[in-house]
Amino acid sequence: MAAPAFASDPPRGSDLAAYVRARAADAEGASDVAARGYALALAADPGNEVIAIRAFREGVSVGDLALARRALTVLETSRVAPADAALLRFADQVEARDWDGARATATRVGQGPLSFVGPVLRAWIAVETGGGDPLAELGKDADNAVERRYSAEAKALILVAMRRDVEANAALQTLLAEGGGLDVRIAAARLYAGRGDMRTARALLAGEDPAARAQLSALGRGAKPGAAFGAATLFTRLAGDLSGEEPSPLVILLTRTALMLEPANDRARLLLADALSRDGSGMRALALIQEVRPKSPWAREADTLRIAVLDRMGQRDAAIALATKRSAAKDATADDARTLGDLLVASGRFGEAADAYGAAMTREGGTGDWVLNLQRGGAIEQAGRFEEALPYLRRAVELAPDEPVALNYLGYALAERGRDLPEAQALLEKARRLKPDDASITDSLGFAYARRGQTAKALPLLEQAAAAQPGDVEINEHLGDAYWASGRRYEARYAWRAASVHAEGADKTRLAAKLERGPAAE
């Protein structure tokens, strides 16, 4: 979430030096050094909002909540605190059982971008204090789909907490029918277990999902309904929804506060570790993952995340070693084998990757879905065994005849080898109809036309693909080849030069030969 504009001047003098060092460390991903620098700068200029907002974010990121609280006080005093910062204040108030303060903070949160969070927090405060009807706080904004969603989940859990089981069951069934995920089932099961109703708790976690089954052994005494449980559940749920490819300060804040309220919340711990890893704090992420005990219901997810973190840190060999061990375990799943296969493909170990995908297929019953067939066929093909790969690539298209990626892979593989060119062209024409803006597919179809001698049809497509992906080596080489075939030698060499800029190894050698003597030099 973006910070507001600040009125304070930038720091000056000695505090400027500390601030500049902190900014430099921040840019280099040295979070601990950055946090210490911001702490020094804030101590030297305690009213400076520019320093305070950075100190707040960095304090939350590294887990220095004392620094984050000092910075938050500055921001609150100046009335420039970002809306999400109030979540830390709310967690402190819940821990201190300051219900008036917590209620006021929840109301303040509900007036900003996180408007859907405020009603849920107030409802759980009402459960905790017995003051008023918790359900009356929920679902007031019927036009806000996000608020309706989170309010519906909170309502179901609050009905369980209030022992209104008939209504709770109906609400839970509706949520599950609408695609409500594992987080809701776990939260409800914990509440039922806390009431001693283990039968209902186990029923909620029944099924083949290994993650759900793992939770059964960890129900223990369950959860005590109240503001801490409700807020931690909401914050973890929201963090899970927001987690993705990009690091998010909000995810880090949500999971830090969830762990304040429920220190044993391994789901929040892993979401935090993932966010920190994506933000470049790999060692801190690994330390958090290490806190997940082997008997935790989230131990499997911890192993999977550890593999991903090691890979992001550039330690691919270590990631492969751990993934190999995980995939060989007695309780290994198809996903474990897929993870290993993906890492091996990324390392260029295609034959081993094909074996890993084969293991995944076996664990899925021997046939696999279209993605797994494509992955296995692709790995075998890249290992240089095209005839062996072809049945898997064809099977992927049979299982998913309208998936552009499967059509493109098979079509291009055939065209590249001059095999079944009419079929290859038909596959690629269909792929392009399904995904006309995909440069890779456009290039593949142009390449297929060129292979069939239809240069006039090929050139516009290859030019379009090159315009969309000007740095792509393969696309520019295809374009150069087509130009050469049509007698446009100058443009051909221009395209090959563009391709050679990013080419490496054998590709660069081949392009150099083309630039000197034309395609006949290959």
PDB file of C-alpha atoms in Angstrom, residues 162-352:
ATOM      1  CA  MET A 162     -21.988 -18.582  19.183  1.00  0.00           C
ATOM      2  CA  ARG A 163     -23.042 -22.270  18.996  1.00  0.00           C
ATOM      3  CA  ARG A 164     -25.780 -21.524  16.486  1.00  0.00           C
ATOM      4  CA  ASP A 165     -24.939 -24.752  14.729  1.00  0.00           C
ATOM      5  CA  VAL A 166     -27.817 -25.098  12.293  1.00  0.00           C
ATOM      6  CA  GLU A 167     -27.123 -21.647  10.869  1.00  0.00           C
ATOM      7  CA  ALA A 168     -23.373 -22.232  11.044  1.00  0.00           C
ATOM      8  CA  ASN A 169     -23.631 -25.459   9.079  1.00  0.00           C
ATOM      9  CA  ALA A 170     -25.755 -23.806   6.387  1.00  0.00           C
ATOM     10  CA  ALA A 171     -23.337 -20.889   6.131  1.00  0.00           C
ATOM     11  CA  LEU A 172     -20.318 -23.193   5.894  1.00  0.00           C
ATOM     12  CA  GLN A 173     -21.968 -25.365   3.260  1.00  0.00           C
ATOM     13  CA  THR A 174     -22.730 -22.278   1.173  1.00  0.00           C
ATOM     14  CA  LEU A 175     -19.134 -21.108   1.440  1.00  0.00           C
ATOM     15  CA  LEU A 176     -17.744 -24.502   0.482  1.00  0.00           C
ATOM     16  CA  ALA A 177     -20.152 -24.785  -2.449  1.00  0.00           C
ATOM     17  CA  GLU A 178     -18.952 -21.382  -3.669  1.00  0.00           C
ATOM     18  CA  GLY A 179     -15.336 -22.482  -3.568  1.00  0.00           C
ATOM     19  CA  GLY A 180     -14.439 -21.606   0.013  1.00  0.00           C
ATOM     20  CA  GLY A 181     -10.938 -22.867   0.609  1.00  0.00           C
ATOM     21  CA  LEU A 182      -8.964 -24.835   3.134  1.00  0.00           C
ATOM     22  CA  ASP A 183      -8.399 -21.832   5.411  1.00  0.00           C
ATOM     23  CA  VAL A 184     -12.127 -21.574   6.208  1.00  0.00           C
ATOM     24  CA  ARG A 185     -12.426 -25.302   6.863  1.00  0.00           C
ATOM     25  CA  ILE A 186      -9.432 -25.260   9.197  1.00  0.00           C
ATOM     26  CA  ALA A 187     -10.680 -22.231  11.129  1.00  0.00           C
ATOM     27  CA  ALA A 188     -14.137 -23.758  11.602  1.00  0.00           C
ATOM     28  CA  ALA A 189     -12.634 -27.115  12.612  1.00  0.00           C
ATOM     29  CA  ARG A 190     -10.452 -25.411  15.215  1.00  0.00           C
ATOM     30  CA  LEU A 191     -13.482 -23.692  16.716  1.00  0.00           C
ATOM     31  CA  TYR A 192     -15.456 -26.938  16.896  1.00  0.00           C
ATOM     32  CA  ALA A 193     -12.456 -28.702  18.438  1.00  0.00           C
ATOM     33  CA  GLY A 194     -12.226 -25.909  21.007  1.00  0.00           C
ATOM     34  CA  ARG A 195     -15.808 -26.687  21.973  1.00  0.00           C
ATOM     35  CA  GLY A 196     -14.969 -30.377  22.288  1.00  0.00           C
ATOM     36  CA  ASP A 197     -16.977 -31.307  19.171  1.00  0.00           C
ATOM     37  CA  MET A 198     -14.252 -33.376  17.527  1.00  0.00           C
ATOM     38  CA  ARG A 199     -16.696 -35.253  15.318  1.00  0.00           C
ATOM     39  CA  THR A 200     -17.740 -32.100  13.462  1.00  0.00           C
ATOM     40  CA  ALA A 201     -14.166 -30.834  13.434  1.00  0.00           C
ATOM     41  CA  ARG A 202     -12.922 -34.029  11.777  1.00  0.00           C
ATOM     42  CA  ALA A 203     -15.795 -34.024   9.298  1.00  0.00           C
ATOM     43  CA  LEU A 204     -14.764 -30.575   8.107  1.00  0.00           C
ATOM     44  CA  LEU A 205     -11.250 -31.837   7.380  1.00  0.00           C
ATOM     45  CA  ALA A 206     -12.246 -35.163   5.824  1.00  0.00           C
ATOM     46  CA  GLY A 207     -11.268 -35.994   2.262  1.00  0.00           C
ATOM     47  CA  GLU A 208      -8.254 -36.760   0.138  1.00  0.00           C
ATOM     48  CA  ASP A 209      -6.564 -33.367   0.436  1.00  0.00           C
ATOM     49  CA  PRO A 210      -3.232 -34.097   2.187  1.00  0.00           C
ATOM     50  CA  ALA A 211      -3.119 -30.581   3.615  1.00  0.00           C
ATOM     51  CA  ALA A 212      -6.535 -31.055   5.212  1.00  0.00           C
ATOM     52  CA  ARG A 213      -5.645 -34.515   6.525  1.00  0.00           C
ATOM     53  CA  ALA A 214      -2.497 -33.103   8.098  1.00  0.00           C
ATOM     54  CA  GLN A 215      -4.615 -30.699  10.120  1.00  0.00           C
ATOM     55  CA  LEU A 216      -6.516 -33.548  11.822  1.00  0.00           C
ATOM     56  CA  SER A 217      -3.571 -34.511  13.996  1.00  0.00           C
ATOM     57  CA  ALA A 218      -3.037 -30.899  15.025  1.00  0.00           C
ATOM     58  CA  LEU A 219      -6.512 -29.984  16.214  1.00  0.00           C
ATOM     59  CA  GLY A 220      -5.550 -30.544  19.844  1.00  0.00           C
ATOM     60  CA  ARG A 221      -7.578 -28.311  22.074  1.00  0.00           C
ATOM     61  CA  GLY A 222      -8.707 -26.292  19.102  1.00  0.00           C
ATOM     62  CA  ALA A 223      -9.113 -22.530  19.220  1.00  0.00           C
ATOM     63  CA  LYS A 224     -10.728 -20.142  21.652  1.00  0.00           C
ATOM     64  CA  PRO A 225     -13.127 -17.823  19.841  1.00  0.00           C
ATOM     65  CA  GLY A 226     -12.354 -14.164  20.300  1.00  0.00           C
ATOM     66  CA  ALA A 227     -10.711 -11.104  18.823  1.00  0.00           C
ATOM     67  CA  ALA A 228      -7.224 -12.613  18.619  1.00  0.00           C
ATOM     68  CA  PHE A 229      -8.447 -15.716  16.798  1.00  0.00           C
ATOM     69  CA  GLY A 230     -10.765 -13.770  14.509  1.00  0.00           C
ATOM     70  CA  ALA A 231      -8.202 -11.117  13.568  1.00  0.00           C
ATOM     71  CA  ALA A 232      -5.393 -13.641  13.049  1.00  0.00           C
ATOM     72  CA  THR A 233      -7.687 -15.762  10.879  1.00  0.00           C
ATOM     73  CA  LEU A 234      -8.731 -12.752   8.812  1.00  0.00           C
ATOM     74  CA  PHE A 235      -5.193 -11.402   8.434  1.00  0.00           C
ATOM     75  CA  THR A 236      -3.855 -14.818   7.412  1.00  0.00           C
ATOM     76  CA  ARG A 237      -6.718 -15.369   4.992  1.00  0.00           C
ATOM     77  CA  LEU A 238      -6.197 -11.972   3.391  1.00  0.00           C
ATOM     78  CA  ALA A 239      -2.432 -12.478   3.180  1.00  0.00           C
ATOM     79  CA  GLY A 240      -3.019 -15.787   1.426  1.00  0.00           C
ATOM     80  CA  ASP A 241      -5.264 -14.105  -1.117  1.00  0.00           C
ATOM     81  CA  LEU A 242      -2.714 -11.330  -1.731  1.00  0.00           C
ATOM     82  CA  SER A 243       0.341 -13.569  -1.983  1.00  0.00           C
ATOM     83  CA  GLY A 244       1.794 -13.779  -5.447  1.00  0.00           C
ATOM     84  CA  GLU A 245       4.777 -13.093  -7.599  1.00  0.00           C
ATOM     85  CA  GLU A 246       5.449  -9.595  -6.308  1.00  0.00           C
ATOM     86  CA  PRO A 247       6.549  -8.862  -2.725  1.00  0.00           C
ATOM     87  CA  SER A 248       3.909  -6.982  -0.770  1.00  0.00           C
ATOM     88  CA  PRO A 249       4.487  -4.832   2.333  1.00  0.00           C
ATOM     89  CA  LEU A 250       0.828  -5.434   3.206  1.00  0.00           C
ATOM     90  CA  VAL A 251       1.304  -9.219   3.190  1.00  0.00           C
ATOM     91  CA  ILE A 252       4.331  -8.824   5.463  1.00  0.00           C
ATOM     92  CA  LEU A 253       2.360  -6.602   7.848  1.00  0.00           C
ATOM     93  CA  LEU A 254      -0.675  -8.904   7.861  1.00  0.00           C
ATOM     94  CA  THR A 255       1.367 -11.977   8.652  1.00  0.00           C
ATOM     95  CA  ARG A 256       3.505 -10.243  11.288  1.00  0.00           C
ATOM     96  CA  THR A 257       0.373  -9.099  13.122  1.00  0.00           C
ATOM     97  CA  ALA A 258      -1.253 -12.528  12.719  1.00  0.00           C
ATOM     98  CA  LEU A 259       1.789 -14.076  14.404  1.00  0.00           C
ATOM     99  CA  MET A 260       1.615 -11.512  17.202  1.00  0.00           C
ATOM    100  CA  LEU A 261      -1.945 -12.646  17.905  1.00  0.00           C
ATOM    101  CA  GLU A 262      -1.325 -16.365  17.300  1.00  0.00           C
ATOM    102  CA  PRO A 263       2.386 -17.210  17.650  1.00  0.00           C
ATOM    103  CA  ALA A 264       1.763 -20.854  16.667  1.00  0.00           C
ATOM    104  CA  ASN A 265       0.138 -19.872  13.345  1.00  0.00           C
ATOM    105  CA  ASP A 266       2.427 -21.731  10.933  1.00  0.00           C
ATOM    106  CA  ARG A 267       0.230 -20.833   7.971  1.00  0.00           C
ATOM    107  CA  ALA A 268       0.960 -17.140   8.616  1.00  0.00           C
ATOM    108  CA  ARG A 269       4.607 -17.960   9.271  1.00  0.00           C
ATOM    109  CA  LEU A 270       5.000 -19.565   5.848  1.00  0.00           C
ATOM    110  CA  LEU A 271       3.153 -16.760   4.075  1.00  0.00           C
ATOM    111  CA  LEU A 272       5.501 -14.306   5.771  1.00  0.00           C
ATOM    112  CA  ALA A 273       8.541 -16.368   4.784  1.00  0.00           C
ATOM    113  CA  ASP A 274       7.364 -16.470   1.186  1.00  0.00           C
ATOM    114  CA  ALA A 275       6.812 -12.700   1.084  1.00  0.00           C
ATOM    115  CA  LEU A 276      10.209 -12.014   2.623  1.00  0.00           C
ATOM    116  CA  SER A 277      11.873 -14.362   0.146  1.00  0.00           C
ATOM    117  CA  ARG A 278      10.242 -12.592  -2.785  1.00  0.00           C
ATOM    118  CA  ASP A 279      11.482  -9.327  -1.280  1.00  0.00           C
ATOM    119  CA  GLY A 280      15.066 -10.579  -1.309  1.00  0.00           C
ATOM    120  CA  SER A 281      15.326 -11.614   2.359  1.00  0.00           C
ATOM    121  CA  GLY A 282      16.057 -15.276   1.717  1.00  0.00           C
ATOM    122  CA  MET A 283      18.011 -16.002   4.912  1.00  0.00           C
ATOM    123  CA  ARG A 284      15.288 -14.500   7.071  1.00  0.00           C
ATOM    124  CA  ALA A 285      12.731 -16.569   5.186  1.00  0.00           C
ATOM    125  CA  LEU A 286      14.706 -19.762   5.776  1.00  0.00           C
ATOM    126  CA  ALA A 287      14.968 -18.953   9.488  1.00  0.00           C
ATOM    127  CA  LEU A 288      11.183 -18.593   9.688  1.00  0.00           C
ATOM    128  CA  ILE A 289      10.643 -21.861   7.827  1.00  0.00           C
ATOM    129  CA  GLN A 290      12.982 -23.551  10.283  1.00  0.00           C
ATOM    130  CA  GLU A 291      10.586 -22.572  13.076  1.00  0.00           C
ATOM    131  CA  VAL A 292       7.926 -24.875  11.617  1.00  0.00           C
ATOM    132  CA  ARG A 293       8.206 -28.075  13.623  1.00  0.00           C
ATOM    133  CA  PRO A 294       8.443 -31.466  11.830  1.00  0.00           C
ATOM    134  CA  LYS A 295       5.107 -32.485  13.359  1.00  0.00           C
ATOM    135  CA  SER A 296       3.350 -29.293  12.330  1.00  0.00           C
ATOM    136  CA  PRO A 297       0.424 -29.814   9.931  1.00  0.00           C
ATOM    137  CA  TRP A 298       2.216 -27.310   7.711  1.00  0.00           C
ATOM    138  CA  ALA A 299       5.507 -29.251   7.665  1.00  0.00           C
ATOM    139  CA  ARG A 300       4.992 -30.453   4.088  1.00  0.00           C
ATOM    140  CA  GLU A 301       4.282 -26.910   2.899  1.00  0.00           C
ATOM    141  CA  ALA A 302       7.386 -25.775   4.809  1.00  0.00           C
ATOM    142  CA  ASP A 303       9.527 -28.263   2.860  1.00  0.00           C
ATOM    143  CA  THR A 304       8.037 -27.097  -0.441  1.00  0.00           C
ATOM    144  CA  LEU A 305       8.608 -23.453   0.405  1.00  0.00           C
ATOM    145  CA  ARG A 306      12.181 -24.125   1.548  1.00  0.00           C
ATOM    146  CA  ILE A 307      12.889 -25.575  -1.900  1.00  0.00           C
ATOM    147  CA  ALA A 308      11.425 -22.503  -3.597  1.00  0.00           C
ATOM    148  CA  VAL A 309      13.356 -20.110  -1.361  1.00  0.00           C
ATOM    149  CA  LEU A 310      16.665 -21.865  -2.022  1.00  0.00           C
ATOM    150  CA  ASP A 311      15.984 -21.675  -5.741  1.00  0.00           C
ATOM    151  CA  ARG A 312      15.184 -17.952  -5.553  1.00  0.00           C
ATOM    152  CA  MET A 313      18.448 -17.436  -3.690  1.00  0.00           C
ATOM    153  CA  GLY A 314      20.337 -18.991  -6.588  1.00  0.00           C
ATOM    154  CA  GLN A 315      21.075 -22.203  -4.674  1.00  0.00           C
ATOM    155  CA  ARG A 316      19.504 -24.470  -7.287  1.00  0.00           C
ATOM    156  CA  ASP A 317      21.676 -27.494  -6.547  1.00  0.00           C
ATOM    157  CA  ALA A 318      20.614 -27.350  -2.911  1.00  0.00           C
ATOM    158  CA  ALA A 319      16.993 -26.927  -3.988  1.00  0.00           C
ATOM    159  CA  ILE A 320      17.244 -29.957  -6.292  1.00  0.00           C
ATOM    160  CA  ALA A 321      18.841 -32.047  -3.544  1.00  0.00           C
ATOM    161  CA  LEU A 322      16.024 -31.190  -1.147  1.00  0.00           C
ATOM    162  CA  ALA A 323      13.356 -31.719  -3.827  1.00  0.00           C
ATOM    163  CA  THR A 324      14.882 -35.112  -4.673  1.00  0.00           C
ATOM    164  CA  LYS A 325      14.691 -36.130  -1.036  1.00  0.00           C
ATOM    165  CA  ARG A 326      11.118 -34.851  -0.759  1.00  0.00           C
ATOM    166  CA  SER A 327      10.045 -36.670  -3.922  1.00  0.00           C
ATOM    167  CA  ALA A 328      11.550 -39.943  -2.692  1.00  0.00           C
ATOM    168  CA  ALA A 329       9.756 -39.833   0.667  1.00  0.00           C
ATOM    169  CA  LYS A 330       7.111 -42.457   1.430  1.00  0.00           C
ATOM    170  CA  ASP A 331       4.383 -39.831   1.545  1.00  0.00           C
ATOM    171  CA  ALA A 332       5.551 -38.035  -1.593  1.00  0.00           C
ATOM    172  CA  THR A 333       2.839 -36.736  -3.909  1.00  0.00           C
ATOM    173  CA  ALA A 334       2.627 -36.005  -7.607  1.00  0.00           C
ATOM    174  CA  ASP A 335       3.221 -32.339  -6.795  1.00  0.00           C
ATOM    175  CA  ASP A 336       6.521 -33.231  -5.125  1.00  0.00           C
ATOM    176  CA  ALA A 337       7.664 -34.978  -8.306  1.00  0.00           C
ATOM    177  CA  ARG A 338       6.461 -32.053 -10.444  1.00  0.00           C
ATOM    178  CA  THR A 339       8.464 -29.640  -8.318  1.00  0.00           C
ATOM    179  CA  LEU A 340      11.581 -31.740  -8.840  1.00  0.00           C
ATOM    180  CA  GLY A 341      10.890 -31.943 -12.564  1.00  0.00           C
ATOM    181  CA  ASP A 342      10.508 -28.175 -12.861  1.00  0.00           C
ATOM    182  CA  LEU A 343      13.830 -27.579 -11.111  1.00  0.00           C
ATOM    183  CA  LEU A 344      15.606 -30.117 -13.296  1.00  0.00           C
ATOM    184  CA  VAL A 345      14.200 -28.500 -16.456  1.00  0.00           C
ATOM    185  CA  ALA A 346      15.423 -25.110 -15.236  1.00  0.00           C
ATOM    186  CA  SER A 347      18.873 -26.680 -14.806  1.00  0.00           C
ATOM    187  CA  GLY A 348      18.874 -28.197 -18.289  1.00  0.00           C
ATOM    188  CA  ARG A 349      18.731 -31.751 -16.913  1.00  0.00           C
ATOM    189  CA  PHE A 350      15.935 -32.780 -19.243  1.00  0.00           C
ATOM    190  CA  GLY A 351      16.297 -36.558 -19.089  1.00  0.00           C
ATOM    191  CA  GLU A 352      16.090 -36.559 -15.297  1.00  0.00           C
TER     192      GLU A 352
END
